[in-house]
Short mmCIF file of C-alpha atoms in Angstrom, two decimals:
data_model
loop_
_atom_site.label_atom_id
_atom_site.label_comp_id
_atom_site.label_asym_id
_atom_site.label_seq_id
_atom_site.Cartn_x
_atom_site.Cartn_y
_atom_site.Cartn_z
CA MET A 1228 -256.87 170.06 146.50
CA HIS A 1229 -258.62 166.56 147.69
CA ASN A 1230 -260.46 165.26 144.45
CA PRO A 1231 -264.13 165.20 144.36
CA PRO A 1232 -265.88 161.28 145.03
CA VAL A 1233 -266.12 159.56 141.57
CA ASP A 1234 -268.56 157.34 142.10
CA SER A 1235 -271.89 159.82 142.26
CA PRO A 1236 -275.49 158.18 142.66
CA PRO A 1237 -276.69 155.54 140.44
CA ARG A 1238 -278.28 157.12 137.58
CA PRO A 1239 -280.52 156.06 134.60
CA PRO A 1240 -278.21 153.15 133.17
CA ASP A 1241 -277.03 153.74 129.22
CA HIS A 1242 -278.95 150.57 127.84
CA ARG A 1243 -277.17 150.67 124.64
CA LEU A 1244 -273.36 150.06 125.83
CA ALA A 1245 -275.02 147.56 128.68
CA ALA A 1246 -276.74 145.31 125.79
CA ARG A 1247 -273.45 145.34 123.58
CA ALA A 1248 -272.02 143.80 126.98
CA ALA A 1249 -274.80 141.66 127.29
CA GLY A 1250 -274.48 140.20 124.11
CA ALA A 1251 -270.79 139.75 123.98
CA ALA A 1252 -270.96 138.07 127.59
CA GLY A 1253 -274.18 136.02 126.12
CA VAL A 1254 -271.38 134.62 122.72
CA LEU A 1255 -268.90 134.23 124.96
CA ALA A 1256 -270.52 132.27 127.15
CA VAL A 1257 -271.85 129.70 124.76
CA CYS A 1258 -268.75 129.28 122.69
CA SER A 1259 -266.85 128.48 126.59
CA VAL A 1260 -269.70 126.36 127.80
CA LEU A 1261 -269.24 124.57 123.91
CA LEU A 1262 -265.67 124.36 124.60
CA LEU A 1263 -265.84 123.01 128.30
CA ALA A 1264 -268.09 120.01 127.08
CA LEU A 1265 -266.02 118.89 124.30
CA VAL A 1266 -263.12 118.66 126.64
CA ALA A 1267 -265.40 117.07 129.44
CA ALA A 1268 -266.34 114.68 127.26
CA GLU A 1269 -262.96 113.73 126.00
CA TRP A 1270 -263.95 114.56 122.51
CA ARG A 1271 -261.11 112.47 120.17
CA PRO A 1272 -260.54 115.46 117.26
CA LEU A 1273 -259.75 117.64 120.38
CA THR A 1274 -257.66 115.03 122.18
CA ASP A 1275 -255.86 114.60 118.65
CA LEU A 1276 -254.98 118.25 118.03
CA ASP A 1277 -253.94 119.03 121.57
CA GLY A 1278 -251.40 116.20 121.68
CA ASP A 1279 -250.31 116.81 118.01
CA VAL A 1280 -249.72 120.61 119.27
CA ALA A 1281 -248.66 120.04 122.86
CA ARG A 1282 -245.90 117.11 121.10
CA THR A 1283 -244.08 119.50 118.77
CA THR A 1284 -244.03 122.43 121.28
CA HIS A 1285 -242.63 119.89 123.67
CA ARG A 1286 -239.71 118.83 121.00
CA TRP A 1287 -239.84 122.46 120.91
CA ALA A 1288 -238.99 123.50 124.09
CA VAL A 1289 -236.39 120.53 125.05
CA ASP A 1290 -234.21 121.62 121.64
CA GLN A 1291 -234.14 125.58 122.92
CA PRO A 1292 -233.08 125.90 126.65
CA GLY A 1293 -232.62 129.06 126.36
CA LEU A 1294 -236.13 130.43 124.76
CA THR A 1295 -237.29 127.62 127.33
CA HIS A 1296 -235.75 129.53 130.21
CA ALA A 1297 -237.39 132.45 128.95
CA CYS A 1298 -240.82 131.56 129.37
CA ARG A 1299 -240.33 130.05 132.76
CA ILE A 1300 -239.30 133.34 133.78
CA LEU A 1301 -242.15 134.96 132.01
CA THR A 1302 -245.16 132.76 133.12
CA ASP A 1303 -243.20 131.91 136.91
CA TRP A 1304 -243.35 135.90 137.59
CA VAL A 1305 -243.93 138.46 135.08
CA TRP A 1306 -247.57 136.38 134.37
CA ASP A 1307 -248.22 134.63 136.85
CA PRO A 1308 -251.62 135.15 138.47
CA TRP A 1309 -250.06 136.01 141.91
CA THR A 1310 -248.18 138.68 139.75
CA MET A 1311 -252.00 139.73 138.04
CA ARG A 1312 -253.60 140.09 141.20
CA LEU A 1313 -251.35 141.99 143.01
CA LEU A 1314 -251.96 144.45 139.42
CA ALA A 1315 -255.22 144.07 139.82
CA ALA A 1316 -254.79 145.23 144.09
CA LEU A 1317 -252.84 147.98 142.78
CA ALA A 1318 -255.50 149.43 140.91
CA VAL A 1319 -258.39 149.00 143.69
CA VAL A 1320 -256.33 151.24 145.86
CA TRP A 1321 -256.18 153.78 143.13
CA LEU A 1322 -259.81 153.82 142.41
CA ALA A 1323 -260.41 153.49 146.45
CA TRP A 1324 -257.64 156.34 147.31
CA ARG A 1325 -257.13 158.61 144.75
CA ARG A 1326 -260.52 158.92 143.03
CA SER A 1327 -262.50 158.02 145.69
CA ALA A 1328 -264.31 155.54 143.63
CA TRP A 1329 -265.14 152.92 146.19
CA TRP A 1330 -267.73 151.24 143.75
CA THR A 1331 -265.51 150.77 141.01
CA ALA A 1332 -262.83 149.40 142.94
CA CYS A 1333 -265.20 146.86 145.15
CA TRP A 1334 -266.35 145.87 141.78
CA LEU A 1335 -262.74 145.07 140.30
CA ALA A 1336 -261.79 143.06 143.22
CA ALA A 1337 -265.01 141.17 143.45
CA THR A 1338 -264.46 140.48 139.47
CA VAL A 1339 -260.56 139.24 139.94
CA ALA A 1340 -262.13 136.94 143.15
CA VAL A 1341 -264.81 135.52 141.28
CA GLY A 1342 -262.55 134.54 138.12
CA SER A 1343 -260.13 132.87 140.78
CA VAL A 1344 -263.42 130.68 142.31
CA VAL A 1345 -264.33 130.05 138.63
CA GLN A 1346 -260.99 128.70 137.55
CA GLN A 1347 -260.59 126.74 140.96
CA GLY A 1348 -263.87 125.30 140.65
CA LEU A 1349 -263.92 124.30 136.86
CA LYS A 1350 -260.39 122.50 137.62
CA ALA A 1351 -261.53 120.72 140.26
CA ALA A 1352 -265.19 119.68 138.06
CA VAL A 1353 -263.48 118.62 134.88
CA GLY A 1354 -259.67 117.43 136.70
CA ARG A 1355 -258.56 117.18 133.29
CA PRO A 1356 -254.90 115.54 133.39
CA ARG A 1357 -251.98 117.76 132.47
CA PRO A 1358 -249.81 116.42 130.23
CA VAL A 1359 -246.61 114.21 131.57
CA TRP A 1360 -242.62 114.06 129.53
CA PRO A 1361 -240.69 111.82 129.67
CA ASP A 1362 -238.44 115.01 130.20
CA PRO A 1363 -240.18 118.00 131.32
CA VAL A 1364 -238.91 121.39 131.47
CA ASP A 1365 -241.48 122.51 134.13
CA SER A 1366 -244.00 121.66 136.23
CA ALA A 1367 -247.38 122.88 137.54
CA HIS A 1368 -250.30 121.94 139.96
CA TYR A 1369 -253.75 121.11 140.18
CA ALA A 1370 -256.02 119.97 137.23
CA ALA A 1371 -255.60 121.17 133.40
CA PHE A 1372 -258.52 122.97 132.64
CA PRO A 1373 -258.66 125.85 132.38
CA SER A 1374 -255.54 127.65 132.86
CA GLY A 1375 -255.21 129.59 135.20
CA HIS A 1376 -252.44 131.77 133.87
CA ALA A 1377 -254.71 132.76 130.53
CA MET A 1378 -257.52 133.07 132.70
CA THR A 1379 -256.30 135.18 135.11
CA ALA A 1380 -254.56 137.55 132.60
CA THR A 1381 -257.33 137.74 130.18
CA VAL A 1382 -259.56 139.05 133.16
CA VAL A 1383 -256.84 141.46 135.16
CA CYS A 1384 -256.30 142.90 131.34
CA GLY A 1385 -259.24 143.31 130.27
CA LEU A 1386 -260.93 144.94 133.13
CA LEU A 1387 -258.10 147.56 134.04
CA LEU A 1388 -257.55 148.06 129.38
CA TRP A 1389 -261.82 148.85 130.30
CA LEU A 1390 -260.91 151.28 133.15
CA VAL A 1391 -257.81 152.97 130.96
CA HIS A 1392 -261.03 154.07 128.70
CA ARG A 1393 -263.34 154.92 131.05
CA TYR A 1394 -261.48 157.35 132.96
CA GLY A 1395 -260.66 158.92 129.82
CA ALA A 1396 -256.69 158.33 129.63
CA GLY A 1397 -254.73 160.06 126.70
CA THR A 1398 -254.36 157.86 123.46
CA ALA A 1399 -250.83 157.05 123.57
CA LEU A 1400 -251.55 155.55 127.39
CA ARG A 1401 -254.77 153.41 125.47
CA ARG A 1402 -252.47 152.53 122.94
CA THR A 1403 -249.89 151.03 125.54
CA ALA A 1404 -252.59 149.47 127.52
CA LEU A 1405 -253.87 147.66 124.11
CA TRP A 1406 -250.55 146.56 123.61
CA VAL A 1407 -248.92 145.73 126.82
CA ALA A 1408 -252.58 143.52 127.60
CA VAL A 1409 -252.56 141.75 124.08
CA VAL A 1410 -248.79 140.73 124.62
CA SER A 1411 -249.34 140.17 127.93
CA VAL A 1412 -252.73 137.61 127.68
CA THR A 1413 -251.52 135.80 124.07
CA GLY A 1414 -247.46 135.30 125.51
CA VAL A 1415 -248.69 133.92 128.42
CA GLY A 1416 -250.46 131.54 126.88
CA LEU A 1417 -248.03 130.54 124.62
CA THR A 1418 -245.69 129.83 127.36
CA ARG A 1419 -247.91 127.44 129.18
CA VAL A 1420 -248.40 125.57 126.13
CA TRP A 1421 -244.57 125.68 125.38
CA LEU A 1422 -243.51 124.55 128.69
CA GLY A 1423 -245.79 121.75 128.15
CA VAL A 1424 -248.12 122.09 131.75
CA HIS A 1425 -251.24 122.93 129.68
CA TRP A 1426 -252.85 121.80 126.12
CA PRO A 1427 -253.68 124.21 123.84
CA SER A 1428 -257.58 123.83 124.53
CA ASP A 1429 -256.75 124.56 128.35
CA VAL A 1430 -255.33 127.68 127.20
CA LEU A 1431 -258.15 129.02 124.95
CA GLY A 1432 -260.83 127.98 127.55
CA GLY A 1433 -259.06 129.79 130.12
CA TRP A 1434 -258.97 133.07 127.19
CA LEU A 1435 -262.89 132.26 126.63
CA LEU A 1436 -263.88 131.80 130.07
CA GLY A 1437 -261.87 134.86 131.03
CA ALA A 1438 -263.31 137.36 128.54
CA THR A 1439 -266.60 136.30 129.27
CA LEU A 1440 -266.57 137.39 132.94
CA VAL A 1441 -265.00 140.42 131.72
CA ALA A 1442 -268.20 140.98 129.24
CA ALA A 1443 -270.20 140.49 131.93
CA ALA A 1444 -268.91 142.54 134.23
CA VAL A 1445 -268.44 145.63 132.19
CA MET A 1446 -272.61 144.87 131.64
CA VAL A 1447 -273.14 144.81 135.43
CA HIS A 1448 -271.22 148.13 135.70
CA ARG A 1449 -272.85 149.46 132.81
CA ARG A 1450 -276.34 148.67 134.10
CA TRP A 1451 -275.59 149.07 138.15
CA GLY A 1452 -272.90 151.63 138.52
CA PRO A 1453 -272.56 154.75 139.27
CA VAL A 1454 -271.54 157.33 136.31
CA GLY A 1455 -269.78 159.81 137.37
CA SER A 1456 -267.02 159.09 135.72
CA ARG A 1457 -268.14 158.73 132.72
CA ALA A 1458 -269.78 161.24 132.69
CA ARG A 1459 -266.53 163.14 133.35
CA SER A 1460 -264.87 161.47 130.87
CA SER A 1461 -267.31 161.73 127.86
CA ARG A 1462 -266.59 165.78 129.03
CA THR A 1463 -263.22 164.91 128.78
CA ALA A 1464 -263.44 163.53 124.95
CA ASP A 1465 -265.01 166.04 124.38
CA HIS A 1466 -262.98 168.60 125.16
CA ARG A 1467 -259.77 166.87 123.39
CA THR A 1468 -261.57 166.96 120.13
#
């Protein structure tokens, strides 16, 4: 039997939840801009802290080749930006084909695309050099700030986590998705610093910018997106209770 379309005609938005998303986006945006300004101005306390942490983790990476190799596998394959984009693409196909949620599918694809454009634009604008080591354990291209790995993982995991909740997934699935998202977003940031291809503030910037984009995207969906599945999810939750 064919599933009925999930994306129904627009209805009055949920202003309370949209306001919360807008508030979160505003706070995260302020933090992102502040960090961006400090990085662009090469604020000495920040660059000193970045250097101290980077030098320490690089010594550890050189001394522990087995762990370093595992970090390279994780960052180059499991948490690579293209792996994350492929995961988002699969979610887009599922939304459009299985749920007939074309608006939400386009929203997801557009948000991930915007994230890629923003990170590349900031890299070009800031032009921050990556760490340079006499005995590197890995290499990377383009400028350092923000970390594309950290930002892409935050955007994709954050959006998919919200969609899991939105479509009324069971408690076990929601908890599993939360843990996978937390481990992925945190882990990819740590591997970038461990491998010596990013300063810690690059990773922090990627996390903040990614979270800002997720909050803004949720606000857009809450205000202007279809609400058919939202009502359906609420009925499902009420039925479970």
